[in-house]
GROMACS .gro file of C-alpha atoms in nm:
model
  382
    1MET     CA    1   2.931  -1.127  -1.298
    2PRO     CA    2   2.937  -1.028  -1.654
    3HIS     CA    3   3.076  -0.667  -1.737
    4ARG     CA    4   3.062  -0.478  -2.075
    5THR     CA    5   3.155  -0.128  -2.201
    6THR     CA    6   2.983   0.126  -2.430
    7ASP     CA    7   3.161   0.391  -2.659
    8LYS     CA    8   3.100   0.762  -2.689
    9GLY     CA    9   2.873   0.916  -2.979
   10PRO     CA   10   2.950   1.164  -3.264
   11HIS     CA   11   3.050   1.524  -3.201
   12ARG     CA   12   2.712   1.702  -3.341
   13PRO     CA   13   2.475   1.802  -3.063
   14ALA     CA   14   2.171   1.618  -3.185
   15LEU     CA   15   2.361   1.293  -3.271
   16ARG     CA   16   2.562   1.340  -2.949
   17CYS     CA   17   2.227   1.347  -2.735
   18PHE     CA   18   2.093   1.049  -2.903
   19ALA     CA   19   2.421   0.850  -2.869
   20LEU     CA   20   2.432   0.952  -2.500
   21LEU     CA   21   2.082   0.844  -2.472
   22ALA     CA   22   2.131   0.511  -2.645
   23ALA     CA   23   2.464   0.435  -2.421
   24PHE     CA   24   2.260   0.518  -2.117
   25LEU     CA   25   1.997   0.271  -2.192
   26LEU     CA   26   2.256   0.030  -2.299
   27ALA     CA   27   2.455   0.057  -1.988
   28LEU     CA   28   2.116   0.058  -1.798
   29SER     CA   29   1.999  -0.296  -1.943
   30GLU     CA   30   2.369  -0.439  -1.874
   31CYS     CA   31   2.376  -0.320  -1.510
   32VAL     CA   32   2.045  -0.478  -1.475
   33LEU     CA   33   2.172  -0.817  -1.592
   34ALA     CA   34   2.426  -0.817  -1.361
   35ALA     CA   35   2.251  -0.708  -1.056
   36PRO     CA   36   2.466  -0.868  -0.791
   37SER     CA   37   2.291  -0.719  -0.503
   38LEU     CA   38   1.972  -0.926  -0.580
   39ALA     CA   39   2.177  -1.257  -0.589
   40GLU     CA   40   1.972  -1.544  -0.726
   41ASP     CA   41   1.659  -1.360  -0.774
   42ALA     CA   42   1.839  -1.163  -1.064
   43TYR     CA   43   1.915  -1.470  -1.247
   44LEU     CA   44   1.583  -1.685  -1.217
   45ASP     CA   45   1.307  -1.678  -1.460
   46MET     CA   46   0.954  -1.793  -1.348
   47ARG     CA   47   0.664  -1.864  -1.590
   48LEU     CA   48   0.347  -2.068  -1.626
   49VAL     CA   49   0.319  -2.279  -1.926
   50ALA     CA   50   0.069  -2.515  -2.088
   51ALA     CA   51   0.112  -2.857  -1.917
   52SER     CA   52  -0.013  -3.026  -2.241
   53ASP     CA   53  -0.056  -2.901  -2.610
   54VAL     CA   54  -0.334  -3.158  -2.643
   55ALA     CA   55  -0.532  -3.081  -2.336
   56PRO     CA   56  -0.533  -2.682  -2.273
   57GLN     CA   57  -0.776  -2.757  -1.998
   58TRP     CA   58  -0.524  -2.885  -1.763
   59PRO     CA   59  -0.372  -2.642  -1.495
   60PRO     CA   60  -0.035  -2.518  -1.624
   61ASP     CA   61   0.298  -2.617  -1.501
   62LEU     CA   62   0.542  -2.381  -1.312
   63VAL     CA   63   0.882  -2.357  -1.470
   64ILE     CA   64   1.174  -2.203  -1.276
   65SER     CA   65   1.505  -2.190  -1.469
   66GLY     CA   66   1.810  -1.964  -1.464
   67ILE     CA   67   2.168  -1.960  -1.314
   68TRP     CA   68   2.250  -2.113  -0.980
   69SER     CA   69   2.523  -1.956  -0.786
   70ASP     CA   70   2.695  -2.286  -0.730
   71ALA     CA   71   2.707  -2.653  -0.857
   72CYS     CA   72   2.466  -2.770  -0.579
   73LEU     CA   73   2.162  -2.741  -0.780
   74PRO     CA   74   1.808  -2.760  -0.587
   75SER     CA   75   1.508  -2.999  -0.619
   76VAL     CA   76   1.152  -2.906  -0.516
   77GLN     CA   77   1.103  -3.016  -0.169
   78ARG     CA   78   0.700  -2.894  -0.150
   79SER     CA   79   0.473  -2.635  -0.233
   80ARG     CA   80   0.188  -2.435  -0.082
   81LEU     CA   81  -0.106  -2.276  -0.284
   82ALA     CA   82  -0.341  -2.044  -0.071
   83GLY     CA   83  -0.558  -1.809  -0.270
   84GLN     CA   84  -0.334  -1.597  -0.502
   85ASP     CA   85  -0.027  -1.676  -0.289
   86LEU     CA   86   0.205  -1.949  -0.411
   87ASP     CA   87   0.493  -2.070  -0.206
   88ILE     CA   88   0.773  -2.290  -0.363
   89TYR     CA   89   1.051  -2.474  -0.110
   90LEU     CA   90   1.359  -2.587  -0.267
   91ARG     CA   91   1.629  -2.804  -0.112
   92SER     CA   92   2.000  -2.878  -0.200
   93GLU     CA   93   2.099  -3.223  -0.077
   94ARG     CA   94   2.487  -3.194  -0.150
   95GLN     CA   95   2.694  -3.044   0.120
   96VAL     CA   96   3.012  -2.959  -0.066
   97CYS     CA   97   2.961  -2.737  -0.383
   98ALA     CA   98   3.189  -2.620  -0.661
   99GLN     CA   99   3.160  -2.244  -0.651
  100VAL     CA  100   3.065  -2.201  -1.032
  101GLN     CA  101   2.737  -2.061  -1.173
  102THR     CA  102   2.544  -2.348  -1.301
  103PRO     CA  103   2.245  -2.356  -1.546
  104PHE     CA  104   1.928  -2.532  -1.425
  105GLU     CA  105   1.565  -2.603  -1.467
  106LEU     CA  106   1.265  -2.714  -1.241
  107LYS     CA  107   0.924  -2.801  -1.326
  108LEU     CA  108   0.615  -2.852  -1.112
  109ASN     CA  109   0.232  -2.848  -1.122
  110PRO     CA  110   0.111  -2.632  -0.832
  111ALA     CA  111  -0.259  -2.699  -0.892
  112ARG     CA  112  -0.216  -3.058  -0.884
  113LEU     CA  113   0.014  -3.056  -0.594
  114ALA     CA  114  -0.245  -2.877  -0.392
  115GLY     CA  115  -0.510  -3.141  -0.518
  116ARG     CA  116  -0.698  -2.885  -0.753
  117SER     CA  117  -0.805  -2.984  -1.117
  118GLN     CA  118  -0.757  -2.631  -1.221
  119LEU     CA  119  -0.551  -2.313  -1.137
  120GLY     CA  120  -0.774  -2.027  -1.112
  121LEU     CA  121  -0.753  -1.734  -1.341
  122GLY     CA  122  -0.560  -1.433  -1.197
  123VAL     CA  123  -0.232  -1.287  -1.076
  124TYR     CA  124  -0.026  -1.499  -0.835
  125ARG     CA  125   0.221  -1.385  -0.604
  126VAL     CA  126   0.522  -1.660  -0.598
  127ARG     CA  127   0.780  -1.686  -0.356
  128LEU     CA  128   1.061  -1.896  -0.358
  129PHE     CA  129   1.246  -2.031  -0.043
  130LEU     CA  130   1.561  -2.238   0.017
  131ALA     CA  131   1.538  -2.495   0.304
  132HIS     CA  132   1.836  -2.571   0.542
  133ASP     CA  133   1.925  -2.874   0.735
  134ASN     CA  134   1.840  -2.677   1.063
  135GLY     CA  135   1.474  -2.654   0.950
  136SER     CA  136   1.495  -2.293   0.852
  137TYR     CA  137   1.416  -2.132   0.532
  138GLN     CA  138   1.538  -1.820   0.344
  139LEU     CA  139   1.348  -1.639   0.092
  140ILE     CA  140   1.560  -1.604  -0.240
  141ALA     CA  141   1.313  -1.476  -0.514
  142PHE     CA  142   0.965  -1.342  -0.583
  143ARG     CA  143   0.759  -1.288  -0.892
  144LEU     CA  144   0.423  -1.192  -1.019
  145LEU     CA  145   0.268  -1.450  -1.253
  146ARG     CA  146  -0.067  -1.461  -1.432
  147SER     CA  147  -0.277  -1.749  -1.507
  148GLY     CA  148  -0.506  -1.684  -1.819
  149GLY     CA  149  -0.488  -1.413  -2.088
  150GLU     CA  150  -0.330  -1.090  -2.051
  151ASP     CA  151  -0.558  -0.813  -1.919
  152ARG     CA  152  -0.500  -0.467  -2.086
  153ARG     CA  153  -0.781  -0.270  -1.909
  154SER     CA  154  -0.581  -0.177  -1.614
  155ARG     CA  155  -0.292  -0.026  -1.808
  156PRO     CA  156  -0.137   0.277  -1.595
  157GLU     CA  157  -0.194   0.665  -1.648
  158SER     CA  158   0.128   0.828  -1.709
  159GLY     CA  159   0.216   1.079  -1.415
  160PHE     CA  160   0.318   1.111  -1.054
  161TRP     CA  161   0.214   0.815  -0.829
  162TRP     CA  162   0.247   0.805  -0.435
  163SER     CA  163   0.304   0.546  -0.170
  164VAL     CA  164   0.016   0.500   0.091
  165ALA     CA  165  -0.088   0.271   0.355
  166THR     CA  166  -0.136  -0.093   0.252
  167ALA     CA  167  -0.444  -0.287   0.341
  168ASN     CA  168  -0.282  -0.479   0.578
  169ASN     CA  169  -0.151  -0.162   0.759
  170ILE     CA  170   0.195  -0.150   0.621
  171PRO     CA  171   0.259   0.231   0.651
  172ALA     CA  172   0.342   0.447   0.344
  173LEU     CA  173   0.688   0.542   0.256
  174PRO     CA  174   0.692   0.924   0.327
  175GLY     CA  175   0.859   1.127   0.081
  176ASN     CA  176   0.894   0.844  -0.170
  177GLY     CA  177   0.724   0.903  -0.531
  178LEU     CA  178   0.726   0.752  -0.855
  179SER     CA  179   0.714   0.887  -1.213
  180ILE     CA  180   0.534   0.627  -1.446
  181GLU     CA  181   0.497   0.642  -1.817
  182GLN     CA  182   0.384   0.375  -2.066
  183GLN     CA  183   0.447   0.409  -2.432
  184GLY     CA  184   0.318   0.131  -2.618
  185ASP     CA  185   0.414  -0.184  -2.423
  186THR     CA  186   0.687  -0.037  -2.254
  187LEU     CA  187   0.654   0.086  -1.909
  188ALA     CA  188   0.930   0.322  -1.766
  189VAL     CA  189   0.955   0.411  -1.385
  190SER     CA  190   1.156   0.661  -1.208
  191TRP     CA  191   1.146   0.605  -0.832
  192LEU     CA  192   1.251   0.912  -0.613
  193SER     CA  193   1.368   0.777  -0.265
  194TYR     CA  194   1.658   0.796  -0.018
  195GLU     CA  195   1.936   0.604   0.109
  196SER     CA  196   2.087   0.647   0.447
  197GLY     CA  197   1.886   1.004   0.466
  198ALA     CA  198   2.011   1.112   0.119
  199PRO     CA  199   1.779   1.164  -0.178
  200THR     CA  200   1.846   0.881  -0.429
  201TRP     CA  201   1.705   0.837  -0.801
  202TYR     CA  202   1.644   0.498  -0.942
  203PHE     CA  203   1.525   0.436  -1.299
  204GLY     CA  204   1.422   0.130  -1.513
  205SER     CA  205   1.207   0.030  -1.787
  206GLN     CA  206   1.048  -0.311  -1.895
  207SER     CA  207   0.797  -0.459  -2.161
  208MET     CA  208   0.448  -0.485  -1.996
  209PRO     CA  209   0.176  -0.610  -2.245
  210GLY     CA  210  -0.086  -0.679  -1.994
  211ARG     CA  211  -0.100  -0.530  -1.631
  212ILE     CA  212   0.177  -0.689  -1.437
  213ALA     CA  213   0.558  -0.604  -1.477
  214ARG     CA  214   0.901  -0.675  -1.292
  215ILE     CA  215   1.124  -0.365  -1.341
  216GLU     CA  216   1.487  -0.388  -1.251
  217LEU     CA  217   1.548  -0.022  -1.101
  218SER     CA  218   1.914   0.085  -1.120
  219ARG     CA  219   2.058   0.358  -0.906
  220MET     CA  220   2.178   0.678  -1.059
  221VAL     CA  221   2.528   0.823  -0.927
  222GLY     CA  222   2.777   1.071  -0.978
  223GLY     CA  223   2.590   1.284  -1.237
  224ALA     CA  224   2.668   1.660  -1.311
  225GLU     CA  225   2.492   1.966  -1.136
  226ALA     CA  226   2.246   2.166  -1.340
  227PHE     CA  227   2.492   2.458  -1.387
  228SER     CA  228   2.811   2.288  -1.397
  229GLY     CA  229   2.840   2.273  -1.780
  230PRO     CA  230   2.947   1.964  -2.003
  231ASN     CA  231   3.023   1.686  -1.802
  232SER     CA  232   3.009   1.310  -1.801
  233ALA     CA  233   2.693   1.111  -1.792
  234PRO     CA  234   2.595   0.967  -1.435
  235GLY     CA  235   2.714   0.612  -1.330
  236ILE     CA  236   2.460   0.318  -1.281
  237GLU     CA  237   2.465   0.091  -1.005
  238PRO     CA  238   2.241  -0.228  -0.957
  239GLY     CA  239   1.960  -0.119  -0.736
  240LEU     CA  240   1.623  -0.276  -0.652
  241ALA     CA  241   1.358  -0.468  -0.841
  242LEU     CA  242   0.994  -0.332  -0.859
  243ASN     CA  243   0.700  -0.602  -0.912
  244ILE     CA  244   0.392  -0.418  -0.984
  245GLU     CA  245   0.041  -0.509  -1.041
  246PHE     CA  246  -0.208  -0.237  -1.182
  247LEU     CA  247  -0.538  -0.286  -1.032
  248SER     CA  248  -0.683   0.001  -1.220
  249PRO     CA  249  -0.519   0.309  -1.444
  250ALA     CA  250  -0.452   0.484  -1.091
  251HIS     CA  251  -0.428   0.229  -0.852
  252ALA     CA  252  -0.163  -0.057  -0.795
  253ASN     CA  253  -0.013  -0.312  -0.582
  254ALA     CA  254   0.373  -0.355  -0.577
  255TRP     CA  255   0.647  -0.538  -0.411
  256LEU     CA  256   1.002  -0.377  -0.382
  257VAL     CA  257   1.280  -0.628  -0.368
  258ARG     CA  258   1.649  -0.592  -0.251
  259GLY     CA  259   1.915  -0.806  -0.160
  260GLN     CA  260   1.923  -0.874   0.212
  261PRO     CA  261   2.230  -0.695   0.354
  262GLY     CA  262   2.524  -0.911   0.459
  263SER     CA  263   2.348  -1.214   0.267
  264ASN     CA  264   2.469  -1.331  -0.079
  265ARG     CA  265   2.126  -1.516  -0.139
  266SER     CA  266   1.854  -1.359   0.091
  267ILE     CA  267   1.608  -1.103  -0.052
  268GLU     CA  268   1.381  -0.859   0.146
  269ILE     CA  269   1.040  -0.750   0.020
  270GLN     CA  270   0.857  -0.433   0.096
  271ASP     CA  271   0.472  -0.415   0.014
  272LEU     CA  272   0.349  -0.103  -0.149
  273ASN     CA  273   0.007   0.051  -0.227
  274LEU     CA  274   0.058   0.294  -0.498
  275VAL     CA  275  -0.215   0.578  -0.614
  276ARG     CA  276  -0.210   0.861  -0.866
  277LEU     CA  277  -0.372   1.144  -0.680
  278PRO     CA  278  -0.521   1.469  -0.782
  279PHE     CA  279  -0.308   1.778  -0.672
  280ALA     CA  280  -0.607   1.947  -0.516
  281ALA     CA  281  -0.794   1.799  -0.213
  282GLY     CA  282  -1.170   1.851  -0.133
  283ASN     CA  283  -1.465   1.776  -0.362
  284PRO     CA  284  -1.388   1.457  -0.535
  285GLY     CA  285  -1.618   1.523  -0.853
  286LYS     CA  286  -1.444   1.858  -0.930
  287ASP     CA  287  -1.147   1.645  -1.055
  288TRP     CA  288  -1.366   1.502  -1.330
  289GLN     CA  289  -1.476   1.841  -1.468
  290GLY     CA  290  -1.414   1.902  -1.836
  291GLN     CA  291  -1.477   1.760  -2.187
  292TRP     CA  292  -1.446   1.379  -2.238
  293ALA     CA  293  -1.475   1.162  -2.544
  294LEU     CA  294  -1.703   0.858  -2.510
  295VAL     CA  295  -1.580   0.587  -2.753
  296VAL     CA  296  -1.785   0.255  -2.808
  297GLY     CA  297  -1.610  -0.052  -2.937
  298ASP     CA  298  -1.394   0.018  -3.237
  299GLU     CA  299  -1.606   0.316  -3.366
  300SER     CA  300  -1.404   0.607  -3.518
  301ALA     CA  301  -1.639   0.853  -3.397
  302ALA     CA  302  -1.657   0.975  -3.021
  303ARG     CA  303  -1.948   1.155  -2.845
  304ILE     CA  304  -1.827   1.452  -2.673
  305ILE     CA  305  -1.954   1.498  -2.320
  306ASP     CA  306  -1.888   1.822  -2.106
  307LEU     CA  307  -1.919   1.740  -1.737
  308THR     CA  308  -1.963   2.073  -1.552
  309THR     CA  309  -2.144   2.052  -1.233
  310ALA     CA  310  -1.990   1.839  -0.961
  311GLU     CA  311  -2.218   1.713  -0.663
  312THR     CA  312  -2.116   1.515  -0.372
  313ALA     CA  313  -2.398   1.276  -0.263
  314ASP     CA  314  -2.231   1.144   0.037
  315ALA     CA  315  -1.908   1.021   0.172
  316GLU     CA  316  -1.908   0.703  -0.045
  317THR     CA  317  -2.040   0.860  -0.389
  318PHE     CA  318  -2.038   1.166  -0.601
  319ARG     CA  319  -2.234   1.260  -0.904
  320ILE     CA  320  -2.129   1.518  -1.190
  321ARG     CA  321  -2.365   1.638  -1.446
  322ASP     CA  322  -2.290   1.730  -1.794
  323ARG     CA  323  -2.367   2.097  -1.930
  324LEU     CA  324  -2.714   2.017  -2.054
  325GLY     CA  325  -2.819   1.835  -1.727
  326SER     CA  326  -2.926   1.508  -1.906
  327ILE     CA  327  -2.616   1.302  -1.859
  328ASN     CA  328  -2.462   1.220  -1.524
  329LEU     CA  329  -2.152   1.045  -1.406
  330GLN     CA  330  -2.198   0.864  -1.091
  331CYS     CA  331  -1.895   0.711  -0.892
  332ARG     CA  332  -1.867   0.535  -0.577
  333LEU     CA  333  -1.560   0.645  -0.339
  334GLU     CA  334  -1.332   0.390  -0.179
  335ASP     CA  335  -1.141   0.513   0.115
  336VAL     CA  336  -0.740   0.434   0.061
  337ASP     CA  337  -0.521   0.541   0.335
  338GLY     CA  338  -0.743   0.853   0.397
  339HIS     CA  339  -0.783   0.956   0.025
  340ALA     CA  340  -1.108   0.936  -0.165
  341ILE     CA  341  -1.050   0.728  -0.459
  342ALA     CA  342  -1.308   0.648  -0.740
  343SER     CA  343  -1.329   0.276  -0.778
  344SER     CA  344  -1.624   0.232  -1.011
  345CYS     CA  345  -1.850   0.452  -1.193
  346SER     CA  346  -2.163   0.459  -1.414
  347LEU     CA  347  -2.265   0.698  -1.702
  348VAL     CA  348  -2.644   0.745  -1.696
  349ASP     CA  349  -2.850   0.938  -1.953
  350GLY     CA  350  -3.180   1.044  -1.786
  351ALA     CA  351  -3.324   0.704  -1.645
  352SER     CA  352  -3.105   0.500  -1.881
  353LEU     CA  353  -2.799   0.337  -1.798
  354LEU     CA  354  -2.522   0.391  -2.065
  355VAL     CA  355  -2.218   0.242  -1.927
  356ASP     CA  356  -2.065   0.064  -1.606
  357PHE     CA  357  -1.702   0.146  -1.576
  358ASP     CA  358  -1.491  -0.086  -1.350
  359GLN     CA  359  -1.152   0.051  -1.448
  360VAL     CA  360  -1.142   0.405  -1.332
  361GLY     CA  361  -0.843   0.644  -1.362
  362ARG     CA  362  -0.820   1.021  -1.364
  363ASP     CA  363  -0.793   1.063  -1.726
  364ARG     CA  364  -0.959   0.731  -1.858
  365LEU     CA  365  -1.227   0.521  -1.760
  366SER     CA  366  -1.304   0.159  -1.930
  367GLY     CA  367  -1.602  -0.080  -1.901
  368GLN     CA  368  -1.896  -0.199  -2.087
  369ASN     CA  369  -2.234  -0.097  -2.223
  370ALA     CA  370  -2.566  -0.288  -2.180
  371ASP     CA  371  -2.475  -0.471  -2.505
  372GLY     CA  372  -2.144  -0.599  -2.385
  373LEU     CA  373  -1.930  -0.386  -2.603
  374PRO     CA  374  -1.608  -0.229  -2.458
  375VAL     CA  375  -1.654   0.155  -2.395
  376ARG     CA  376  -1.394   0.412  -2.292
  377LEU     CA  377  -1.430   0.757  -2.147
  378VAL     CA  378  -1.103   0.969  -2.211
  379ARG     CA  379  -1.025   1.311  -2.082
  380LEU     CA  380  -0.972   1.580  -2.347
  381PRO     CA  381  -0.677   1.825  -2.299
  382ARG     CA  382  -0.775   2.148  -2.181
   0.00000   0.00000   0.00000
C-alpha cells in the first residue's frame, strides 16, 4: 500500500491556516488512494466508452481496469443486464498466485452480451462479482455509470440531508445525517454517523460534472477539543465509499460501500434514500413562501415573483399564490417515508401555463416553458 507524508506550513496565522487546510486535503486524498479497507473496490476503475469511433450508434463497451491484488488476473465469465442493474461475473482460473499487485484491463459489451442492439440512456448500477470453484460468488466492487451525456439539472442544493426509508423498505439510518455542498464541479460531503455506538465524522470530496459521483469518505480521528487551545490536526483513516445519484436538487439515491469485516476482498453495500427536508413540518406550501427569480434560457434579466399565500388543495398537491393573486405555483407531493416532498410543479399565470418544473428543490426549480426553453426559479435570500 502506498504511504506519503506532508509538511507543516508557515508561522503567520493566515498562511498557517491555509497551509493546514492544504495539508489536510492532501493527506485526505492520499489516504483515499490507499484505502485498504475497500480492497479491490478502491483500486478499480469502470467506465463506458464508445465501441467504435466511426459508428457512434453502437452500444458502448464497459472497460474495467486497475490493480488486482495478486498475479492471478481474472477474465469475464458472464454478465447480466436487467433494467438499470448490470452484474459482471469474473473468474480466475489459476490456483497458485504470486502475492504481487498486478495491473489489468478487461473489456466487454453488456448490451450485445444481453442480445440488445442498444444500451438505453440513464444511470446503471454496476456490481462486480468474483466466482469460486464451489459455485459461490463474492461481491468485490460497485459503481454508478451513466450511458449518454451528463445531466446537470439535478445538481444538489447545499445544506443538511437526511436518511429516510428506501422504496424497497430498507429502514432509515436514525441519527445519521449529511452536509452536502457543491462549488462548481466539486462536491464535498460530511457524513455524521456512528461506529460501535460512538459518534464518527467522515469527510470526502470529488468532481461531479453531472448528477452521479463516487466519493471516498475518510474518517477523522484524534482531533483537538474546541477549548483545548493550539493542537495538532486530526488524523485521517480510510473509511467508506459513497456512490450517489441525485434525482432532483433535494432527493438522491445512494449506496454506501465498505470492506466486509474479516475479508480482504469482499465488500458490503448499504442502500440509502437521502432527502433535504425543511426544518418546520406542517403546511408544505409555506416552505415556498418568499421572493423568487424566474430566469428563462440565457436571459440576463429575471422576473421577480413574490409567493405569499399557501394553500393545501389535498394530500397530494398544494398551491401558493403571488402577492397580486394572478400567478400560482402548483406542486404535486410525493410521500417519501412519511415526508411530503414536492416532486413536480407548474407555474401558472391566470389560465396560461408558464413553466413545467420536473426538477424541484427547496431553493431551486428547473424545467421548460411552452417553447421548450429551459427555465429556472431560484429563491432569493431573505
